[in-house]
CSV table of C-alpha atoms and ligand atoms in Angstrom, one decimal:
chain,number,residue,atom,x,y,z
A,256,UNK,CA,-38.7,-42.3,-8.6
A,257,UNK,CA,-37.1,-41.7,-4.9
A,258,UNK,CA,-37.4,-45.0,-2.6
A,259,UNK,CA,-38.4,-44.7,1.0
A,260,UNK,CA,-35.7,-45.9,3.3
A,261,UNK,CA,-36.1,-45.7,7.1
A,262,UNK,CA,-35.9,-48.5,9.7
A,263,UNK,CA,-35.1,-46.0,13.0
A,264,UNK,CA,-36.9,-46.5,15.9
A,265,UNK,CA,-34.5,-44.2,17.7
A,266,UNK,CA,-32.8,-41.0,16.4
A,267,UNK,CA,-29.4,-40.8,18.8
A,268,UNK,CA,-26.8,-40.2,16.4
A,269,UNK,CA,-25.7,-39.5,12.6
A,270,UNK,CA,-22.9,-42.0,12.3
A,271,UNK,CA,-24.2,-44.9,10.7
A,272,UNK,CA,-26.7,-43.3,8.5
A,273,UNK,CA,-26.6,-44.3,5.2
A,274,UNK,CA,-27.0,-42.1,1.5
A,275,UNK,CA,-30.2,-43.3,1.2
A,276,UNK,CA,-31.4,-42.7,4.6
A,277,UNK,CA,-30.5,-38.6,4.2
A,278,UNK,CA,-32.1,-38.9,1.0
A,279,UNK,CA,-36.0,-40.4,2.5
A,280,UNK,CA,-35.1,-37.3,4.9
A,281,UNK,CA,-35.0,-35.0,2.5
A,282,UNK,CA,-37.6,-36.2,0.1
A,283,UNK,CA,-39.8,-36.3,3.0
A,284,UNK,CA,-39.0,-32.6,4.4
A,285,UNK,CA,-39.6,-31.4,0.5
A,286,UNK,CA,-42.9,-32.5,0.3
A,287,UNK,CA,-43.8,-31.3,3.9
A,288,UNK,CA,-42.1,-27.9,3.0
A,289,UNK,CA,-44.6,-27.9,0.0
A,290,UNK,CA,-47.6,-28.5,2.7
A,291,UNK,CA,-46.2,-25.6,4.9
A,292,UNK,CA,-46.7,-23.4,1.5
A,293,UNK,CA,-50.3,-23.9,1.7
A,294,UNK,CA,-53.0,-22.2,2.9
A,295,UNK,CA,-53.8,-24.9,6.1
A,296,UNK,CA,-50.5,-26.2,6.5
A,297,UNK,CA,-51.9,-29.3,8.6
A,298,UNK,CA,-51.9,-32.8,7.5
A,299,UNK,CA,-53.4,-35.7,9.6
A,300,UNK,CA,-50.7,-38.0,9.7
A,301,UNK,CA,-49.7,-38.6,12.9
A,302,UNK,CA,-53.5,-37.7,14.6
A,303,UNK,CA,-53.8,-39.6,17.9
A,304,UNK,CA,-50.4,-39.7,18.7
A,305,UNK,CA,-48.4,-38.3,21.6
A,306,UNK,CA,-45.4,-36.1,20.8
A,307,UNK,CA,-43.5,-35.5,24.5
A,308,UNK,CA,-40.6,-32.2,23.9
A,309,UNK,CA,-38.5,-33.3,27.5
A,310,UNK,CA,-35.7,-30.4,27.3
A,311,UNK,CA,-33.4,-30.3,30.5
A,312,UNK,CA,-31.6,-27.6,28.7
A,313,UNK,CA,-32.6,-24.4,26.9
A,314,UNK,CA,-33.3,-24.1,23.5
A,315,UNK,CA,-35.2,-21.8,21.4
A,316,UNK,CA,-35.0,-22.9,17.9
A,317,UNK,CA,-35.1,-26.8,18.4
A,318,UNK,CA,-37.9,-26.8,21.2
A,319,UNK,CA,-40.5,-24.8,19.3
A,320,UNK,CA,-39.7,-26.3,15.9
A,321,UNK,CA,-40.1,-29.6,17.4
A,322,UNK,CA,-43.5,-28.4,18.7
A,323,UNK,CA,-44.9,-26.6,15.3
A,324,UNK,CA,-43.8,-30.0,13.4
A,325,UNK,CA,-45.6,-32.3,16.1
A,326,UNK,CA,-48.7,-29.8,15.4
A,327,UNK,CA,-48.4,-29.3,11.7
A,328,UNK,CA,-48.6,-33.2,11.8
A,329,UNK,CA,-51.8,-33.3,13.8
A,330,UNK,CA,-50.2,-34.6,16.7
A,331,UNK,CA,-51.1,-34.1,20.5
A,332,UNK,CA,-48.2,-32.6,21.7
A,333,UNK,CA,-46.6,-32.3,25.9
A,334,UNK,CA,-44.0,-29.8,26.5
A,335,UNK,CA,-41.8,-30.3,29.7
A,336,UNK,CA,-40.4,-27.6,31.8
A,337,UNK,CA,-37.3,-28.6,34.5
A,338,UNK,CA,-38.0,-26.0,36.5
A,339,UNK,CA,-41.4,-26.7,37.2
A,340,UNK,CA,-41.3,-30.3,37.1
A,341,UNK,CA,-41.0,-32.6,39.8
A,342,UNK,CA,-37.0,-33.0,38.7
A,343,UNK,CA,-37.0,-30.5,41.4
A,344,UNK,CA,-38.3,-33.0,44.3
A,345,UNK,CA,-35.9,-35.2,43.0
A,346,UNK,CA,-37.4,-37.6,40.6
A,347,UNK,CA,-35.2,-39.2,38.0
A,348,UNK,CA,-34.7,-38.7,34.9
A,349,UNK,CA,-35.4,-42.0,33.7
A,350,UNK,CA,-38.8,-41.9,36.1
A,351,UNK,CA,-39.7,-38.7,34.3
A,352,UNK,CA,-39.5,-40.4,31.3
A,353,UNK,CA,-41.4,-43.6,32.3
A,354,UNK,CA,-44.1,-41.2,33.6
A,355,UNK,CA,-44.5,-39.5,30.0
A,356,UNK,CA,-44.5,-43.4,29.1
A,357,UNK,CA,-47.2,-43.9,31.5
A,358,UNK,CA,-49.5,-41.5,29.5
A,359,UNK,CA,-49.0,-42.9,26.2
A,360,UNK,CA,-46.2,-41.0,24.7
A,361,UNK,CA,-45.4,-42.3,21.6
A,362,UNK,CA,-42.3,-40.2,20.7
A,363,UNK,CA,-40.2,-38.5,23.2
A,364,UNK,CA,-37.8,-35.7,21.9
A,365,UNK,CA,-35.0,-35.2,24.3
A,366,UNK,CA,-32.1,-32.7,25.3
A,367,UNK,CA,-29.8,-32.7,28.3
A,368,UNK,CA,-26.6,-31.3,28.8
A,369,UNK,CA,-25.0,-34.7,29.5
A,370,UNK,CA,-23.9,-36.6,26.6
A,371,UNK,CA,-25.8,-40.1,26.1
A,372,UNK,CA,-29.3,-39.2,28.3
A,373,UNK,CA,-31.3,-39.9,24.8
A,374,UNK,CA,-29.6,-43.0,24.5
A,375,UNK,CA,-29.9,-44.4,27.9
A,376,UNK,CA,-34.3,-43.5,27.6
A,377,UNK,CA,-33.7,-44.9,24.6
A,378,UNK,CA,-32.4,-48.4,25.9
A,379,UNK,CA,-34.8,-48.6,28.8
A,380,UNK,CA,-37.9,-47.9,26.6
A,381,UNK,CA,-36.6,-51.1,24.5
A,382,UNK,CA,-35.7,-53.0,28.0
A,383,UNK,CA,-39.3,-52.1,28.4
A,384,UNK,CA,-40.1,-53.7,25.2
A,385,UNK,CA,-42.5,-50.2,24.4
A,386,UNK,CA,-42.5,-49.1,21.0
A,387,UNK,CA,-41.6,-45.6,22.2
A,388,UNK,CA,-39.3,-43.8,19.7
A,389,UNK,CA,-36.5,-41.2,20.6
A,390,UNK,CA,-35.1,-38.5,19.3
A,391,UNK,CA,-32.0,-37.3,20.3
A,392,UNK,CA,-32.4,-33.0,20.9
A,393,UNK,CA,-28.6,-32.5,21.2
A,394,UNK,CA,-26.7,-34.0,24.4
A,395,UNK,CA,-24.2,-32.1,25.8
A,396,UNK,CA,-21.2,-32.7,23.0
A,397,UNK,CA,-22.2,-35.6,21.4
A,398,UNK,CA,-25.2,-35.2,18.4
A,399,UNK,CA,-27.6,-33.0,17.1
A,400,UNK,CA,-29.1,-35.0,14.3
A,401,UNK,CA,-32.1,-33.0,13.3
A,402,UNK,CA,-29.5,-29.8,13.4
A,403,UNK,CA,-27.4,-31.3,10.8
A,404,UNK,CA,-30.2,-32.8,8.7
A,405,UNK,CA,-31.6,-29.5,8.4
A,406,UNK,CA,-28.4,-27.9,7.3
A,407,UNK,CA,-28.0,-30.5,5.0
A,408,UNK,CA,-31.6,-30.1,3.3
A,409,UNK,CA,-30.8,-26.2,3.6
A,410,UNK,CA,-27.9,-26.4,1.3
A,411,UNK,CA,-29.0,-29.3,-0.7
A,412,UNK,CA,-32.7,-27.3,-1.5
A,413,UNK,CA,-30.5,-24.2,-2.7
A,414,UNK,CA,-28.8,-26.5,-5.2
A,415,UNK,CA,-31.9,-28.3,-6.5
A,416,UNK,CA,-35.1,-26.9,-4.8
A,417,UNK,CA,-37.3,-29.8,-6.7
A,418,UNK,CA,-35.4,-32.8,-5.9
A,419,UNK,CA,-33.2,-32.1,-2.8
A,420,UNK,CA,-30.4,-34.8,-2.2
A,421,UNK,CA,-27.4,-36.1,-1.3
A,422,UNK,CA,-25.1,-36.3,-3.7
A,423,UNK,CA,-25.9,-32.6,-4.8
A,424,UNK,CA,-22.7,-32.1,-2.2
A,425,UNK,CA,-20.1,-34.5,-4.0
A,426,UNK,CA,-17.1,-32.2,-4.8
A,427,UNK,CA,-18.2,-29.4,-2.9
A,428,UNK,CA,-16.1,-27.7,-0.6
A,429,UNK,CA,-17.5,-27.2,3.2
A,430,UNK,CA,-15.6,-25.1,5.8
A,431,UNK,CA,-16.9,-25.8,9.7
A,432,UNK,CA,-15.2,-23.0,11.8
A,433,UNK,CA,-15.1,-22.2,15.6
A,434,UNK,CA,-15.9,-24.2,18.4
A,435,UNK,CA,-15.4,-27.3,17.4
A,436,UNK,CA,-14.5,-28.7,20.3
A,437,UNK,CA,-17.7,-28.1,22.3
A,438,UNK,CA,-20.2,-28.3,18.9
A,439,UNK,CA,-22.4,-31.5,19.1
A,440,UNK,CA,-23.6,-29.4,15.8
A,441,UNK,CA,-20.6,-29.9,14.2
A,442,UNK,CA,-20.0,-33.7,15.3
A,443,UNK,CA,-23.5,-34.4,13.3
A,444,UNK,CA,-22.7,-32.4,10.4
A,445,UNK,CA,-19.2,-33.8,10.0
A,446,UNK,CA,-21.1,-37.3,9.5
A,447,UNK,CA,-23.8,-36.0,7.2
A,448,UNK,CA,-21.6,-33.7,4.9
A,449,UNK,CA,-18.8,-36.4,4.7
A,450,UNK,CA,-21.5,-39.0,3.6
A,451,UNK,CA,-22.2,-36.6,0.6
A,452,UNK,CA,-18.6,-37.0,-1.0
A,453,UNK,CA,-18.0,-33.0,0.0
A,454,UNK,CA,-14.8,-32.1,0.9
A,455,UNK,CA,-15.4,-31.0,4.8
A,456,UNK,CA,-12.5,-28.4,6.4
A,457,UNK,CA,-12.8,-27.9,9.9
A,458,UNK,CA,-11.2,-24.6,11.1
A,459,UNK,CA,-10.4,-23.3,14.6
A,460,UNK,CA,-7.7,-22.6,17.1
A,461,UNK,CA,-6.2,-25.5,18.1
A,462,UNK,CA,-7.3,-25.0,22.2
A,463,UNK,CA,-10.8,-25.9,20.2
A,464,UNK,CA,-9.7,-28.4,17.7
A,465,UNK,CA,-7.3,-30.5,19.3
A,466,UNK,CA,-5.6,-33.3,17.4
A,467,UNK,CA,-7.4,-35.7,19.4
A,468,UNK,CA,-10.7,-34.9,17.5
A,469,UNK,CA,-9.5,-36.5,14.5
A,470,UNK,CA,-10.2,-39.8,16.2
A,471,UNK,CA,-13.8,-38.9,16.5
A,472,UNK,CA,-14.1,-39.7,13.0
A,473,UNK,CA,-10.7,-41.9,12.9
A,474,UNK,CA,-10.2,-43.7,16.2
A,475,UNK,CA,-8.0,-46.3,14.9
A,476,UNK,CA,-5.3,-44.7,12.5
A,477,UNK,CA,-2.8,-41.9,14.2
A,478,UNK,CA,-3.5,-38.1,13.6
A,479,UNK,CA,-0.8,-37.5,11.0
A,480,UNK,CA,2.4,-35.2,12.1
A,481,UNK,CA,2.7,-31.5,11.0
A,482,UNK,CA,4.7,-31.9,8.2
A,483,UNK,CA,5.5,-28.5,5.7
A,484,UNK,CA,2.5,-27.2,6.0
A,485,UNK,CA,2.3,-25.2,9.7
A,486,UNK,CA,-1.7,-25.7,9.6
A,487,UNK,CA,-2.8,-27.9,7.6
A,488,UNK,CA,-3.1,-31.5,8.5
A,489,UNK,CA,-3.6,-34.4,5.3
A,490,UNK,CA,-7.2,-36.0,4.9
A,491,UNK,CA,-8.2,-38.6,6.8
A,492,UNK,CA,-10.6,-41.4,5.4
A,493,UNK,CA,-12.4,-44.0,7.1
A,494,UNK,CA,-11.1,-47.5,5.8
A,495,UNK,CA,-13.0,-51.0,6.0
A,496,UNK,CA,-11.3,-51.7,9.3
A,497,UNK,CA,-13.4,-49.7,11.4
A,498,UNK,CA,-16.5,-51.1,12.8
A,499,UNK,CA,-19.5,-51.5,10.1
A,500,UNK,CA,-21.7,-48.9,12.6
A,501,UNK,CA,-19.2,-46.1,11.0
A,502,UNK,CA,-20.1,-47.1,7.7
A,503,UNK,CA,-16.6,-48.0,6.3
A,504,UNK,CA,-18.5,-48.1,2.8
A,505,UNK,CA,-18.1,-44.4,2.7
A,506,UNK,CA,-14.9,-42.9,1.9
A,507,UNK,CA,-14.8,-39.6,4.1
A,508,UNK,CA,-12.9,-36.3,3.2
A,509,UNK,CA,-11.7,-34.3,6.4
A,510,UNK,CA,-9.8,-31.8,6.4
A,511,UNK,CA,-8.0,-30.3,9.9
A,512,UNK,CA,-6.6,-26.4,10.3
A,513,UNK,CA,-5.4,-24.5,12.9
A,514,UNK,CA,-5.6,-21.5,10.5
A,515,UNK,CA,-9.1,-20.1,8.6
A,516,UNK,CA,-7.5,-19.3,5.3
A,517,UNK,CA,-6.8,-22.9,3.8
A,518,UNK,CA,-10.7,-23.5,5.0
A,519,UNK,CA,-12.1,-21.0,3.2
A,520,UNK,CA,-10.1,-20.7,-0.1
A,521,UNK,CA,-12.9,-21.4,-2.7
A,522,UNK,CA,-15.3,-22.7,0.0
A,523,UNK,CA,-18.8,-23.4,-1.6
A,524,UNK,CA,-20.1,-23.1,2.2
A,525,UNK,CA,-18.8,-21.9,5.6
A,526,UNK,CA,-20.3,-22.9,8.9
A,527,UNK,CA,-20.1,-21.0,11.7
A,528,UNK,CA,-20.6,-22.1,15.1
A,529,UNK,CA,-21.5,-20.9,18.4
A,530,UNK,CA,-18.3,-19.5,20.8
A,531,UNK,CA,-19.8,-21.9,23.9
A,532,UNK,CA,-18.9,-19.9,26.3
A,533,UNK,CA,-20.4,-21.8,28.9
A,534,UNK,CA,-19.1,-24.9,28.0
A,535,UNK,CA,-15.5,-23.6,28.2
A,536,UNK,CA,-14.2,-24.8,31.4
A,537,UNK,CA,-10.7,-23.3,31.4
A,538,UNK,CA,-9.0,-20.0,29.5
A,539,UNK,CA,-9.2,-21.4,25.9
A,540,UNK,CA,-9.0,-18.1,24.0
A,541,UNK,CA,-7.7,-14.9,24.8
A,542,UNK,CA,-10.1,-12.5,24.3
A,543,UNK,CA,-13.3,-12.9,22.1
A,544,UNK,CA,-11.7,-9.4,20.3
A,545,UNK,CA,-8.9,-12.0,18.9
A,546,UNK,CA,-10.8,-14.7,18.7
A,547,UNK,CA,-13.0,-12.3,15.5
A,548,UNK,CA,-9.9,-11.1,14.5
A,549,UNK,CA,-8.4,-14.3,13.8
A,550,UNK,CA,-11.3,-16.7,13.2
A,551,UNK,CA,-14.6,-14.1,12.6
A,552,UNK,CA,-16.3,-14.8,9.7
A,553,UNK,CA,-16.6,-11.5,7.8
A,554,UNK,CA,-17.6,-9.6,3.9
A,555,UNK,CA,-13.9,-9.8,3.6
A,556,UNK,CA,-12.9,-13.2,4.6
A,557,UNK,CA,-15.7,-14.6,2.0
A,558,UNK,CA,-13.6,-12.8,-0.9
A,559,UNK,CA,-11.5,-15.8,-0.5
A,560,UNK,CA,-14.5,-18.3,-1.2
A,561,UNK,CA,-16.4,-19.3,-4.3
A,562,UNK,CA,-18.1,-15.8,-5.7
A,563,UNK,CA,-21.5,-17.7,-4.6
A,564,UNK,CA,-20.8,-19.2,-1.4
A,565,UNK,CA,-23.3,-19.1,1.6
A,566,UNK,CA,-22.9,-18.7,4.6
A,567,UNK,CA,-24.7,-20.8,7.5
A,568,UNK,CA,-24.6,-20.6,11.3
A,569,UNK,CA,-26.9,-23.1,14.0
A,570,UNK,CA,-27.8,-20.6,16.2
A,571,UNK,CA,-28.2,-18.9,18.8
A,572,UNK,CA,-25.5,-16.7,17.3
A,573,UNK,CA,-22.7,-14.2,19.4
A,574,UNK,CA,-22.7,-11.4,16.7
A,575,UNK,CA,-19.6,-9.7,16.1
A,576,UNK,CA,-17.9,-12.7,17.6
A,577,UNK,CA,-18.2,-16.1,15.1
A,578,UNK,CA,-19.8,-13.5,12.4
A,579,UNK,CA,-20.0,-9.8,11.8
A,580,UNK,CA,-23.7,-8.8,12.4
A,581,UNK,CA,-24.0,-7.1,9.3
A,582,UNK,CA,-22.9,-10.5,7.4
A,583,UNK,CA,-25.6,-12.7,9.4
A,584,UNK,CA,-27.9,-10.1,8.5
A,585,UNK,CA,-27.0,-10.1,4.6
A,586,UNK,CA,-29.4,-12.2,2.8
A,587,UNK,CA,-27.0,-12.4,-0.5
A,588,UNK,CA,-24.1,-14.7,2.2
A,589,UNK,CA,-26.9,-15.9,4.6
A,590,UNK,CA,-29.1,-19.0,5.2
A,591,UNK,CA,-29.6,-18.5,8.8
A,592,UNK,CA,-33.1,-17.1,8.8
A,593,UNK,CA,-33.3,-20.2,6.0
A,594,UNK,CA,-32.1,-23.0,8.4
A,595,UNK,CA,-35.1,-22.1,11.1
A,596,UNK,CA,-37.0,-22.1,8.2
A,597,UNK,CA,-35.9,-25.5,7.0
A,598,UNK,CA,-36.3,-26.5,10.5
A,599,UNK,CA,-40.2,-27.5,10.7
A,600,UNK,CA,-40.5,-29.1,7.3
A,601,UNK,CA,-37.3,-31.4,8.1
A,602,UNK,CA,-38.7,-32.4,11.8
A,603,UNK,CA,-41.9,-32.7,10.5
A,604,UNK,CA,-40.4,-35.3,7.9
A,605,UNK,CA,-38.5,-37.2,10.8
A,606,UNK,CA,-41.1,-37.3,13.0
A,607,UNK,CA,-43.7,-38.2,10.5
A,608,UNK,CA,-40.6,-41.2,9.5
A,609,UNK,CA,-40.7,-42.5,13.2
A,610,UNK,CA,-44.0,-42.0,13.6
A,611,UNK,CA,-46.0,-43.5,10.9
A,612,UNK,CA,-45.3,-47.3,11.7
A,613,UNK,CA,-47.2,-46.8,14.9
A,614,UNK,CA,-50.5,-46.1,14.1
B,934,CP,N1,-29.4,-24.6,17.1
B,934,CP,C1,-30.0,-24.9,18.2
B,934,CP,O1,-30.0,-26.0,18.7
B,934,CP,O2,-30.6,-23.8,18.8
B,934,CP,P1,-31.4,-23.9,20.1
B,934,CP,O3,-30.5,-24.1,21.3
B,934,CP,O4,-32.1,-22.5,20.2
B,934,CP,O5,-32.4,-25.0,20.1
């Protein structure tokens, strides 16, 4: 029998979720997933209440899922645009939110380019003592929870389609490659995959992996030297010394390359993400023609994988530059179209999590 687990009010951040936590999520999104198979794919559960999408950034994927989720779960639902909103007399952003408060929002679903935004709604909705949840939407390069929950139920439904969880991922290897520097995608998925036991190798150029990231997951204990090895760095583990919001419990296998090939020999899954182009602030790269030639994720690279591995990639995707279009487009290597897919029944499951103690 699976055990619900969930005390969140907020959603800001992956980092101290625990196993059992992922595992309500995906328990939940499996039997939503099994509602969005049927012929009305509407259930009543969160009738009455107020779902509020405020995006200050653009999003395709997140945005609507978001929406079809709120809907799916019978929710009323209030979708935000900047550029007709009075942001452009000059409200606040925290006045915006207090006016969606005003109306009786009940969950507000957030994105901004500026890291920390949904956490500072977050803490004046609980200064306000409201019972207004938050969901974090990505911010600038922090999170993006619901992004790596749905990768994670993505994967973890190919494994076991009945009984999606967790520790389906124990011992298998997962290679994160490109832009890890500006991915709040891969920040999220580093805590969720790492939580599973997998072993998780990040892979990029080192202007977009610079040592310094290793204390995102590390802070107190030194990036290890280059030793032998001209690209690969040794694992790093979390240790009961760091503070219990990092979950010290979990013993966390990292991995660190300058180079793709150490990443993807016998990968079980390779993430791609997103060249951020607009995020990139100074000449990182030099051309996005090397960039593919060095780091592109194409049929040939995968020959250096497991014979079954999959391929995943967030979205929106720069073909021909993180992955060869005919790759992204192959559904024998490719979960993308999956992941959107994946998308509705996992927010559907979080918001129906935050939302169900309100009623
Ligand atoms: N993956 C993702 O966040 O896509 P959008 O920017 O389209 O929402």
């Amino acid at each position: 029998m699976v055990t619900t687990t969930w005390n969140r009010h907020h959603v800001i951040s992956l980092a101290d979720f625990q196993p059992d936590e992922y595992d309500t999520v995906l328990h939940t999104a499996a039997s939503f997933r099994e509602v969005l198979s049927r012929r009305t794919k509407k259930v009543p559960a969160l009738q009455g209440q107020v779902i509020a999408n405020l995006f200050f950034e653009p999003s395709t994927r997140t945005r609507s899922s978001f929406e079809l989720a709120a809907k799916r779960l019978s929710a009323d639902t209030l979708n935000f645009a900047p550029g007709t909103s009075s942001l452009t007399k000059g409200e606040t952003i925290l006045d915006t939110a207090k006016t969606y408060l005003a109306m009786g929002t009940d969950i507000m679903v957030i994105r901004h380019r500026e890291a920390g935004v949904p956490l500072m709604i977050a803490n004046e909705m609980d200064r306000l003592e409201t019972r207004v949840g938050i969901f974090n939407a990505g911010d600038g390069l922090h999170e993006h929870p619901s992004q790596a929950l749905l990768d994670l139920f993505t994967i973890c439904a190919l494994i076991d389609p009945e009984k999606p969880r967790l520790s389906l991922l124990k011992d298998k290897k997962i290679a994160i490659v490109g832009d890890i520097l500006h991915s709040r995608v891969a920040r999220s998925n580093i805590w969720s995959l790492t939580a599973s036991g997998a072993e998780v190798h990040l892979a990029a150029p080192p202007t977009l992996l610079p040592k310094l990231f290793a204390d995102f997951v590390h802070p107190q204990q030194p990036f290890p030297d280059k030793k032998s090895n001209s690209s690969t760095f040794p694992s790093l583990s979390l240790t009961p010394s760091l503070p219990h919001s990092l979950t010290p419990s979990l013993p966390r296998k990292l991995f660190l390359h300058w180079s793709l090939e150490p990443a993807l020999q016998n990968a079980d899954f390779v993430m791609t993400l997103r060249l951020q182009k607009e995020r990139m602030t100074q000449h990182l790269l030099p051309s996005l023609r090397e960039y593919h030639q060095r780091y592109g994720i194409t049929r040939e690279r995968l020959e250096a994988c497991h014979p079954d591995v999959k391929v995943l990639h967030p979205g929106p995707v720069n073909r021909g530059v993180e992955i060869s279009s005919d790759l992204m487009d192959d559904p024998k290597f490719s979960l993308i179209s999956q992941q959107v897919t994946s998308g509705v029944a996992v927010r559907m499951a979080l918001l129906y999590l935050m939302g169900s103690g309100k009623s």
